mmCIF file of C-alpha atoms and ligand atoms in Angstrom:
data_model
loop_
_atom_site.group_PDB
_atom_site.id
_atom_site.type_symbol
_atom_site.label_atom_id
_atom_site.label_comp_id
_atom_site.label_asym_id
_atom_site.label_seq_id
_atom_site.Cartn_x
_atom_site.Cartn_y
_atom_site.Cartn_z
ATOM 1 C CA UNK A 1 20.874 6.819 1.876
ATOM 2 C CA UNK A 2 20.165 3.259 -0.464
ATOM 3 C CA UNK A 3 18.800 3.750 -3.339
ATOM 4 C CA UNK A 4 15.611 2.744 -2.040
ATOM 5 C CA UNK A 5 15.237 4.783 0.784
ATOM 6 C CA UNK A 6 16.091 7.693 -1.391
ATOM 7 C CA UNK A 7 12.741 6.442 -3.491
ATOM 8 C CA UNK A 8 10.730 5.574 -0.627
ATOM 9 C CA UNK A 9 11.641 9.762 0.722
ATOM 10 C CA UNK A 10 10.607 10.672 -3.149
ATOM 11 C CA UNK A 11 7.063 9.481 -3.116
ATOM 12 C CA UNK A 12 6.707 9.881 0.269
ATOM 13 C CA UNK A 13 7.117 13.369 -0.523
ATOM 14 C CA UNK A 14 4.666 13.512 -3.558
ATOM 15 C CA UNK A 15 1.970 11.589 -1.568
ATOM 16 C CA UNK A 16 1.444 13.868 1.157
ATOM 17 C CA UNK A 17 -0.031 16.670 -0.539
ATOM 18 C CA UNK A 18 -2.772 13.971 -1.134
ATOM 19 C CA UNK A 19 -3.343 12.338 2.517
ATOM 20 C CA UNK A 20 -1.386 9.159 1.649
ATOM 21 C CA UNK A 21 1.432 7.305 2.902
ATOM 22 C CA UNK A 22 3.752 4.310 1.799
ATOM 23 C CA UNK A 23 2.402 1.934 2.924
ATOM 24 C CA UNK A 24 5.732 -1.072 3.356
ATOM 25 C CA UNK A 25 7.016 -3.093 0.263
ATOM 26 C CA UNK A 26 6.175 -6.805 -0.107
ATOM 27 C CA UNK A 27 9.039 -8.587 -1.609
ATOM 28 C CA UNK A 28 8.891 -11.411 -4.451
ATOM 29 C CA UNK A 29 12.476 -12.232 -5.236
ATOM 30 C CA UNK A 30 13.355 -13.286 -8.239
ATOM 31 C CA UNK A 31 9.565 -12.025 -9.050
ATOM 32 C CA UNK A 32 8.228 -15.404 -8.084
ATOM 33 C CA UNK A 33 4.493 -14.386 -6.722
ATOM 34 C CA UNK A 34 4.756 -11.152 -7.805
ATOM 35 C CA UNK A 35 2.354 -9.379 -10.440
ATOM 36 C CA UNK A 36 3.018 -8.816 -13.733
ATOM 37 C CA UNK A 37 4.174 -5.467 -14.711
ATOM 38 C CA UNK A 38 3.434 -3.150 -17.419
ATOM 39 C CA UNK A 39 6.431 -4.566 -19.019
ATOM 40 C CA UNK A 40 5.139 -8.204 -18.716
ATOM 41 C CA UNK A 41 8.130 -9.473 -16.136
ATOM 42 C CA UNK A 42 7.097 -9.783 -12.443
ATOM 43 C CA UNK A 43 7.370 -7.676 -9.859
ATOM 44 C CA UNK A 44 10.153 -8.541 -7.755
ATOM 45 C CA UNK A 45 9.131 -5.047 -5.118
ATOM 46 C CA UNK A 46 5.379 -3.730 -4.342
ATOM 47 C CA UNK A 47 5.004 -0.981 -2.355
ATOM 48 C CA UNK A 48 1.585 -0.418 -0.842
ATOM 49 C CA UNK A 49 -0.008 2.771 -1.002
ATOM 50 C CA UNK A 50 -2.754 3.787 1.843
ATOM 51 C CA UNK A 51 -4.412 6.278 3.744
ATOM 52 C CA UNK A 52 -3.612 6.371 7.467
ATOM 53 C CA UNK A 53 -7.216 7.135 9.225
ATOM 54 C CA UNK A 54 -8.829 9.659 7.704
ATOM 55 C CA UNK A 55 -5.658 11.454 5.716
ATOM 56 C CA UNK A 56 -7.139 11.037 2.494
ATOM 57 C CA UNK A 57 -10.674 12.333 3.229
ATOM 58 C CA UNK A 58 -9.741 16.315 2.879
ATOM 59 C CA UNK A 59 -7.815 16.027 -0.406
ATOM 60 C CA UNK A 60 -9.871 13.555 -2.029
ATOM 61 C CA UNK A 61 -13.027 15.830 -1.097
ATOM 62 C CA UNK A 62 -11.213 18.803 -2.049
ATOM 63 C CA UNK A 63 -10.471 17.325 -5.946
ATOM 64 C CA UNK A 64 -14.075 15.852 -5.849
ATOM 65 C CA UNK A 65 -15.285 19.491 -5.841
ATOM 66 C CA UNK A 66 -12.693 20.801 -7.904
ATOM 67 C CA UNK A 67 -13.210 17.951 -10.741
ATOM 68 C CA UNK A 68 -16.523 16.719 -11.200
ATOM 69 C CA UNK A 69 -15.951 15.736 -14.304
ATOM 70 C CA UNK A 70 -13.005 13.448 -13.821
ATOM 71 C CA UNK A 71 -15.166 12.464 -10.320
ATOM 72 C CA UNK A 72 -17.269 10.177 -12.023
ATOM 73 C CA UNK A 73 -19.085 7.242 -10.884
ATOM 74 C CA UNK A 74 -16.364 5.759 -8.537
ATOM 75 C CA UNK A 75 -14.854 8.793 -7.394
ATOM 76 C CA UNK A 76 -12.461 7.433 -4.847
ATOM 77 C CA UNK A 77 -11.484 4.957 -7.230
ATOM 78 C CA UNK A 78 -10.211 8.095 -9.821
ATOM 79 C CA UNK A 79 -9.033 10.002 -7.685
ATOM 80 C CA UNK A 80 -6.623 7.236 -6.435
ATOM 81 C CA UNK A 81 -5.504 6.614 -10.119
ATOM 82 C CA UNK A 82 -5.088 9.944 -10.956
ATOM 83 C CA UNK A 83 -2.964 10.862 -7.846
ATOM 84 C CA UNK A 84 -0.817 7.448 -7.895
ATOM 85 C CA UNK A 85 -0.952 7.277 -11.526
ATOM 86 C CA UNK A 86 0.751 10.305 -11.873
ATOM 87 C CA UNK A 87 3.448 9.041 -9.182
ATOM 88 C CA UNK A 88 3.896 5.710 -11.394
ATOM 89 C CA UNK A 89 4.503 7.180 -14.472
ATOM 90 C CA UNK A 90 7.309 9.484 -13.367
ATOM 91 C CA UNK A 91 9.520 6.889 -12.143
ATOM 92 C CA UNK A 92 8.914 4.385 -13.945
ATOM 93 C CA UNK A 93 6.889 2.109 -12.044
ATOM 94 C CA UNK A 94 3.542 -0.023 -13.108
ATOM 95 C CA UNK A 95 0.562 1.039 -10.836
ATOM 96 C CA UNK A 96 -2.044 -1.514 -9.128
ATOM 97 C CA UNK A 97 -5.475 -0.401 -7.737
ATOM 98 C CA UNK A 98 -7.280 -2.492 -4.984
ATOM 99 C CA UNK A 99 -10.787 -1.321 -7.160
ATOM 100 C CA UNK A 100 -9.283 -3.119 -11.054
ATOM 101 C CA UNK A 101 -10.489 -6.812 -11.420
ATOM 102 C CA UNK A 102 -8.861 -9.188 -11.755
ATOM 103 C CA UNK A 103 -7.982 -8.046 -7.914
ATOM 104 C CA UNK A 104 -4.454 -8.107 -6.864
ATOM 105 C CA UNK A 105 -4.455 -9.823 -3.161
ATOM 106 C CA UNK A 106 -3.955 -6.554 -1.434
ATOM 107 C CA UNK A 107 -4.248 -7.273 1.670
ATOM 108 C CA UNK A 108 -1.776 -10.677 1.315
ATOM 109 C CA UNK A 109 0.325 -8.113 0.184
ATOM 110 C CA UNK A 110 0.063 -5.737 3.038
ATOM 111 C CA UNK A 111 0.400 -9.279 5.399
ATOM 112 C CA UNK A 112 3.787 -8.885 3.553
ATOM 113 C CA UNK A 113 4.629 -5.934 3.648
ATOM 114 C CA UNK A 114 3.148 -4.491 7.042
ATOM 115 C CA UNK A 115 3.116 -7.827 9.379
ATOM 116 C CA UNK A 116 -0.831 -7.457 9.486
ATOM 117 C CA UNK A 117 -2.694 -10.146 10.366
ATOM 118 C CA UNK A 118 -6.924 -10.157 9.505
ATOM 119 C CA UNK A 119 -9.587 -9.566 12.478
ATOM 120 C CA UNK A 120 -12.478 -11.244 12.840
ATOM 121 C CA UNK A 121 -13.947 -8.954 10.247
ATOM 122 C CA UNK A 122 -11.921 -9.642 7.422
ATOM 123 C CA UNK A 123 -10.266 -6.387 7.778
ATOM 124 C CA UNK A 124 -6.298 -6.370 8.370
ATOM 125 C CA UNK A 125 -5.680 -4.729 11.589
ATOM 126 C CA UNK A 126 -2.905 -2.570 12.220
ATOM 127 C CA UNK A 127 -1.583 -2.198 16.162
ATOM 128 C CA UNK A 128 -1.662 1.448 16.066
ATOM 129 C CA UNK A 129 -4.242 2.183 13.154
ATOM 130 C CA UNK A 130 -6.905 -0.532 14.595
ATOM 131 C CA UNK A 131 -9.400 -0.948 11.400
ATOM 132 C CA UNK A 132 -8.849 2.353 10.199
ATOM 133 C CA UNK A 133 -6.523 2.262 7.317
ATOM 134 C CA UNK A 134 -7.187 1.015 4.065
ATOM 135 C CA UNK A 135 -5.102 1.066 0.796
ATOM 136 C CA UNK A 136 -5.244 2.973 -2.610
ATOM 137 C CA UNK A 137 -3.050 1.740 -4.574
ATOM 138 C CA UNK A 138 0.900 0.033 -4.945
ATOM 139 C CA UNK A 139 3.816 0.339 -7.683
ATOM 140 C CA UNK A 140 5.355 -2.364 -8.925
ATOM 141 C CA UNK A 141 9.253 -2.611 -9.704
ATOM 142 C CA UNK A 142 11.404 -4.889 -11.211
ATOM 143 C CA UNK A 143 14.225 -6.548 -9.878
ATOM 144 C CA UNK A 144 17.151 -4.998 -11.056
ATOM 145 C CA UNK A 145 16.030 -1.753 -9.851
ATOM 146 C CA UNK A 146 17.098 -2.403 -6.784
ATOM 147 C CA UNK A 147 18.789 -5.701 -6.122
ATOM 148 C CA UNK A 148 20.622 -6.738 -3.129
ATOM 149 C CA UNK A 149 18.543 -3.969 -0.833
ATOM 150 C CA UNK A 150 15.748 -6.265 0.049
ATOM 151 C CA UNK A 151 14.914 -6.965 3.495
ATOM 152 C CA UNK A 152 11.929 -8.493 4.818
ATOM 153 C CA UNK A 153 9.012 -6.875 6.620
ATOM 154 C CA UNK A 154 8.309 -6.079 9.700
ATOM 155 C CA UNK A 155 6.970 -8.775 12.258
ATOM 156 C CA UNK A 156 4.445 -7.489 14.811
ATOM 157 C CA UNK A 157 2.224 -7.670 17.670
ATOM 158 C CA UNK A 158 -1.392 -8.793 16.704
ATOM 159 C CA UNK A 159 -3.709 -6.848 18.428
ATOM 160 C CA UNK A 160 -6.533 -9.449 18.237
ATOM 161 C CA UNK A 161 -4.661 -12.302 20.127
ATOM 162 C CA UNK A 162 -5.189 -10.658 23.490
ATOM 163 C CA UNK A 163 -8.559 -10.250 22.573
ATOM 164 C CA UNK A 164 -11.131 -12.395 24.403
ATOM 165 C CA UNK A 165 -14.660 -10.401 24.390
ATOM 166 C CA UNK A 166 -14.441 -9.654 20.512
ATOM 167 C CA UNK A 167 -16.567 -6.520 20.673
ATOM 168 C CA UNK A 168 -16.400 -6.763 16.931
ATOM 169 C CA UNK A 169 -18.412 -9.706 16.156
ATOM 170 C CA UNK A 170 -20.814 -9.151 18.835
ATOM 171 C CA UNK A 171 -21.886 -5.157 17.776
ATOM 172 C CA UNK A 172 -23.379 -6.188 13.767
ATOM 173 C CA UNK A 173 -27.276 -5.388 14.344
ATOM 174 C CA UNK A 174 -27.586 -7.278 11.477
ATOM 175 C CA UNK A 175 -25.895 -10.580 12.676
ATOM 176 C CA UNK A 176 -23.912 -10.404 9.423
ATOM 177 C CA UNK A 177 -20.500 -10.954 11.030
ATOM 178 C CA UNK A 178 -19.037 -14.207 12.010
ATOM 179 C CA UNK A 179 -15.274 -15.383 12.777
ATOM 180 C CA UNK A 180 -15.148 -17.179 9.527
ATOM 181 C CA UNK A 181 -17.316 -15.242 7.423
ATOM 182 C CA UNK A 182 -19.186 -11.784 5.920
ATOM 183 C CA UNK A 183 -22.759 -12.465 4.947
ATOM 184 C CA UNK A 184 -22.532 -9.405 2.645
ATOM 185 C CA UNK A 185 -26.730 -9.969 1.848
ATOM 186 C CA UNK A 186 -27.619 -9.979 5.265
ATOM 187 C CA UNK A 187 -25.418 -6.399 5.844
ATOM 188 C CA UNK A 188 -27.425 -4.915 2.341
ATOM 189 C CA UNK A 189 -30.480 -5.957 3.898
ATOM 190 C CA UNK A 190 -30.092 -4.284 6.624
ATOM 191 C CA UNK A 191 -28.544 -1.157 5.434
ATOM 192 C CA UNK A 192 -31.632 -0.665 3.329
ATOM 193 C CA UNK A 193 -33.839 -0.888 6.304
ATOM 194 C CA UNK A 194 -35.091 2.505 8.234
ATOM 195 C CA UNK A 195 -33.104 0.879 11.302
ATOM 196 C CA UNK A 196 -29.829 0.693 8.673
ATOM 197 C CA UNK A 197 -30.161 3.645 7.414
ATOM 198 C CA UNK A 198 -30.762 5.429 10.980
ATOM 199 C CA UNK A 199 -27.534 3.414 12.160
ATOM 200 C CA UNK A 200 -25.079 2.132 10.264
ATOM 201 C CA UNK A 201 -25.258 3.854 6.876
ATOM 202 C CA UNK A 202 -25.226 6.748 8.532
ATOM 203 C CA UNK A 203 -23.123 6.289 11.440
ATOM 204 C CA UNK A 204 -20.704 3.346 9.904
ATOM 205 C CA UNK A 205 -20.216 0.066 9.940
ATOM 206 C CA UNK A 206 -20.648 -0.949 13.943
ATOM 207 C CA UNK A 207 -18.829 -3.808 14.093
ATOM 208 C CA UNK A 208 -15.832 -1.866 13.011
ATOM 209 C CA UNK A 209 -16.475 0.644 15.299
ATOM 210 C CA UNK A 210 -16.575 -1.219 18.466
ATOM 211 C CA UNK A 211 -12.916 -2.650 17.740
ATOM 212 C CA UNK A 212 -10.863 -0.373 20.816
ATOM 213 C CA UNK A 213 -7.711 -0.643 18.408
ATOM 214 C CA UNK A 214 -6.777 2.616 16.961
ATOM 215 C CA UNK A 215 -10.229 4.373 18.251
ATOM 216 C CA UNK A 216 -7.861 8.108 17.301
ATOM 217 C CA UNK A 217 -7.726 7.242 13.679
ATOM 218 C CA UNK A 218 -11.755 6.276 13.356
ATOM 219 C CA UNK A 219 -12.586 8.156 10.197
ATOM 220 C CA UNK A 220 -14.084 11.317 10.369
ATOM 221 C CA UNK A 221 -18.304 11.244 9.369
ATOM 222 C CA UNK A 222 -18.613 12.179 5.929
ATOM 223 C CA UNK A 223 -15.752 9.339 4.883
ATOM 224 C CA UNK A 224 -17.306 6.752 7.050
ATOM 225 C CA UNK A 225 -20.739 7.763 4.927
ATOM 226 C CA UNK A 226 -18.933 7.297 2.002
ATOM 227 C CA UNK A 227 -18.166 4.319 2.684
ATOM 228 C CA UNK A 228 -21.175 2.808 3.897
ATOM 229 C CA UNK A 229 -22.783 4.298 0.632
ATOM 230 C CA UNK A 230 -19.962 2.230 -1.448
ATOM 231 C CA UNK A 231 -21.171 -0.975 0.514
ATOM 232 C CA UNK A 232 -24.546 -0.694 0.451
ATOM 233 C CA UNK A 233 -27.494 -1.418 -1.391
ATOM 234 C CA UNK A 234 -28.114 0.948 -5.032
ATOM 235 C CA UNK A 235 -30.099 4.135 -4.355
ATOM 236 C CA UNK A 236 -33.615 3.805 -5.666
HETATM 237 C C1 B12 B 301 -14.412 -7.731 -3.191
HETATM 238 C C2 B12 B 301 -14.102 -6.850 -1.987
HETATM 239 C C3 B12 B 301 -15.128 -6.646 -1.082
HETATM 240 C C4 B12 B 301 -16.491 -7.322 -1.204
HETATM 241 C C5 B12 B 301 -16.459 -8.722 -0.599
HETATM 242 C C6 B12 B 301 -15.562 -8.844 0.624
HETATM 243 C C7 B12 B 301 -15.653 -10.189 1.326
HETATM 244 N N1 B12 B 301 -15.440 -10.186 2.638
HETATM 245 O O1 B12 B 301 -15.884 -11.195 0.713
HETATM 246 C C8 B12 B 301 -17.416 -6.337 -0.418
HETATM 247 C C9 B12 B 301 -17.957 -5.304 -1.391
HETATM 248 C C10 B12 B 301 -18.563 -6.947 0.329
HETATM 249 C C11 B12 B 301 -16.369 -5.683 0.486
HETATM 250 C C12 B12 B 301 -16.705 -5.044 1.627
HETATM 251 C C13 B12 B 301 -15.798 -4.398 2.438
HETATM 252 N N2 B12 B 301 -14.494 -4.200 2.218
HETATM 253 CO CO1 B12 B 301 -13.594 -4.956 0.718
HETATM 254 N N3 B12 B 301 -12.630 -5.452 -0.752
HETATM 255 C C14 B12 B 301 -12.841 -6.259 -1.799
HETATM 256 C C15 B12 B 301 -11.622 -6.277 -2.767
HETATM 257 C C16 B12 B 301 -11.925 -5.275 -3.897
HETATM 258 C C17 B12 B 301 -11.249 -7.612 -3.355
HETATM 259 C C18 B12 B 301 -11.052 -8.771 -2.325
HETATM 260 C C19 B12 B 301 -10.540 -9.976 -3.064
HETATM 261 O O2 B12 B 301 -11.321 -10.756 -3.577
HETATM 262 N N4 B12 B 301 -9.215 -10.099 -3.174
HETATM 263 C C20 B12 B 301 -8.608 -11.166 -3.942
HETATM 264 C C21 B12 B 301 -7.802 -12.081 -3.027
HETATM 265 C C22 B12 B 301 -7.067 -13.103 -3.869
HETATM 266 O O3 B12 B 301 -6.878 -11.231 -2.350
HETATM 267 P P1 B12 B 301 -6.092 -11.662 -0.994
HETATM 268 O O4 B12 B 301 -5.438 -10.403 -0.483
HETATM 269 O O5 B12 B 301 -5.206 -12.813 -1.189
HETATM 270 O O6 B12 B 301 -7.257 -12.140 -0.077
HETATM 271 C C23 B12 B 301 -7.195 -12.007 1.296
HETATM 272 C C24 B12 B 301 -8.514 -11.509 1.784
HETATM 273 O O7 B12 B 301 -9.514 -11.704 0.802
HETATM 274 C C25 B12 B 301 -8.723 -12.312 3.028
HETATM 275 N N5 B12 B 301 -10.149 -12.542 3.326
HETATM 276 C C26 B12 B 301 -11.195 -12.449 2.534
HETATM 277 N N6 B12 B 301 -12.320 -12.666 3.175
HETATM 278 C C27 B12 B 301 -11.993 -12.913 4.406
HETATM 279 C C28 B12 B 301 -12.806 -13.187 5.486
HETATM 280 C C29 B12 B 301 -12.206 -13.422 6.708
HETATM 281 C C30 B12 B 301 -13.109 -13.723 7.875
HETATM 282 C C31 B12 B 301 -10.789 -13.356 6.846
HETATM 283 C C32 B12 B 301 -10.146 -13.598 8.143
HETATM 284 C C33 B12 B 301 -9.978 -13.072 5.725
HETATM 285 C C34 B12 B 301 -10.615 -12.834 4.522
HETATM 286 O O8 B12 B 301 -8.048 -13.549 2.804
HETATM 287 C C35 B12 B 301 -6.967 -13.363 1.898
HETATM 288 C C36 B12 B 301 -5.661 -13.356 2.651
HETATM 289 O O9 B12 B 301 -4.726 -14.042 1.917
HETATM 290 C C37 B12 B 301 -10.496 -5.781 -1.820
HETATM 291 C C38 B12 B 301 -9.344 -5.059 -2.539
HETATM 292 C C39 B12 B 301 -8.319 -6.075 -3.032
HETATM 293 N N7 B12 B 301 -7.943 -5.960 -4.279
HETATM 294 O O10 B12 B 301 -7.894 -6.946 -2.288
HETATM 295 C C40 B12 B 301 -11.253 -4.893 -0.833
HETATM 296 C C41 B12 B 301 -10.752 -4.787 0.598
HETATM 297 C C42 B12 B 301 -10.390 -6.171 1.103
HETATM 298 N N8 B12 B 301 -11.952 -4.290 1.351
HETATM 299 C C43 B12 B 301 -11.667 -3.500 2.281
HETATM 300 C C44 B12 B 301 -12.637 -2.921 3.158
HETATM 301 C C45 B12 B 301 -12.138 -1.865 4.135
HETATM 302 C C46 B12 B 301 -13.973 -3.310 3.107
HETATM 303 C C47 B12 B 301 -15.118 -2.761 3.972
HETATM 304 C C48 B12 B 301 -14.828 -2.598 5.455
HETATM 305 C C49 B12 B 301 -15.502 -1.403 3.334
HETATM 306 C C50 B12 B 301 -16.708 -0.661 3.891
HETATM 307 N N9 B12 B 301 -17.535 -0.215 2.993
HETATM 308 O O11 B12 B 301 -16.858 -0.434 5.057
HETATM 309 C C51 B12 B 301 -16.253 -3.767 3.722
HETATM 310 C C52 B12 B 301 -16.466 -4.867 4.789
HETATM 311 C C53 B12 B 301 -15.555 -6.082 4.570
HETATM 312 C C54 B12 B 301 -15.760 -7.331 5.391
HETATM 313 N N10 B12 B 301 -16.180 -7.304 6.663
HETATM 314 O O12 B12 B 301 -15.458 -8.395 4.864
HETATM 315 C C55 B12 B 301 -10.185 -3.185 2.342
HETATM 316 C C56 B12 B 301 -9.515 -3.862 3.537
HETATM 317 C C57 B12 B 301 -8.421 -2.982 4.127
HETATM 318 C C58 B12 B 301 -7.793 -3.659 5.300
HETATM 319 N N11 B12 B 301 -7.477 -2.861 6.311
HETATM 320 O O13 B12 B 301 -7.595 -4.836 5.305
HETATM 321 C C59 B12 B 301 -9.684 -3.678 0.932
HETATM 322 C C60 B12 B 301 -8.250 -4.211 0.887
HETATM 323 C C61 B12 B 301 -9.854 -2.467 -0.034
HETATM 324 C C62 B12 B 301 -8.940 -1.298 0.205
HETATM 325 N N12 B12 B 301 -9.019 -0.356 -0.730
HETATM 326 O O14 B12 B 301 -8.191 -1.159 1.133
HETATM 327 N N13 B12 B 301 -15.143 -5.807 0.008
#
């Protein structure tokens, strides 16, 4: 086994526990493109971190209830630091998190490292996970960690080519999805009528919903609350 693989099998291993999988490395060699690690040279290796459906939802719950305190306002957002940030420090690697601006491009990253292309939605899709996956975090290595064991990522089908009714862009009750565009005020709006709130804050998003793809890994109700909640408009 590379020295690689052997890493890849070592926080595959501590991620489990925790509902969340490696999620493919994007390569930068010679750390052109890359992000700047804690050491201030770039990243020449980023693996991305992710939940696979709803993997995540049981542990993450589980440490909500446990640690309220640590919980806080953006509880997913912790919990993902505290899990990954833990993983980071004992090998040596700088962590990222989707949630910390200045944002990283995630999901050019995961284009990288996965093969994904975007739907209609914005959303990467994946040809077995459909629109259910999503990403909590990636570590960043440098170069001579492990040089000469690069390869590139996987190249793969694109679900959405084949694709002619586009269920997706047809199913927002609040006309807020468009090939080229998210009119994020016109989804709030609606999401803080009684019609939203009836539908999709409570239900989830429908436009993601109506995408066939990967309809085994939808995520189970209480995570695609949570997520709604995340999107819409403050309480109050
Ligand atoms: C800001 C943000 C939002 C904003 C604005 C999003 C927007 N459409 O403008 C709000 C709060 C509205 C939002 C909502 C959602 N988001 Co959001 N969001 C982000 C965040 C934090 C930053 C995005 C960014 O500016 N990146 C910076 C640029 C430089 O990065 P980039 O990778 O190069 O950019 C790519 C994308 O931005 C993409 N892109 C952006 N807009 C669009 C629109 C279209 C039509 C297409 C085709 C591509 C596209 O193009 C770039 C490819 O090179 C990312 C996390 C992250 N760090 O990337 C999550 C992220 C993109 N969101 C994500 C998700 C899941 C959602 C929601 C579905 C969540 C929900 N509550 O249901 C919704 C709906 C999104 C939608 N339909 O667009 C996931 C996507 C996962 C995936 N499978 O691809 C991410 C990666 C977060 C994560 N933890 O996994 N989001």
């Amino acid at each position: 086994m590379s020295g690689l693989s052997r890493l890849h099998a070592e926080i595959a291993a501590a991620l489990a526990p925790h509902g969340l999988h490696p999620r493919g490395f994007a390569r930068f060699p010679g750390g052109a493109g890359g992000p700047l690690l804690d050491d201030g040279r770039s990243a020449c290796l980023v693996l991305l971190i992710g939940n696979v459906g709803g993997s995540m939802w049981r542990p993450f719950c589980d440490w909500r209830a446990a640690e309220p305190g640590r919980a806080g306002a953006n509880p997913l957002d912790n919990w993902s630091k505290a899990v990954i940030g833990a993983i980071a420090a004992g090998i040596g690697a700088t962590a990222f998190y989707p949630s910390d601006p200045p944002y990283q491009p995630f999901q050019r990253w995961a284009m990288l490292a996965e093969g994904l292309k975007a739907s209609p939605l914005g959303i990467l899709i994946h040809p077995a996970l459909g629109l259910w996956h999503g990403y909590r975090g990636a570590l960043g290595f440098a170069e001579h960690v492990f040089e000469g064991e690069a390869s590139s990522g996987p190249s793969r089908p694109h679900p959405c080519d084949g694709c002619t009714d586009r269920p997706c862009l047809a199913a927002c009750p609040a006309g807020a999805v468009a090939a080229d565009r998210f009119d994020v005020a016109a989804c709030r709006k609606f999401l803080a009528s009684d019609a939203g709130r009836e539908g999709c804050m409570d239900k989830g998003c429908h436009a993601r919903a109506a995408c066939p793809v990967g309809s085994g890994f939808r995520y189970p109700e209480g995570q695609l609350r949570f997520h709604m909640e995340a999107l819409g408009p403050p309480p109050g």
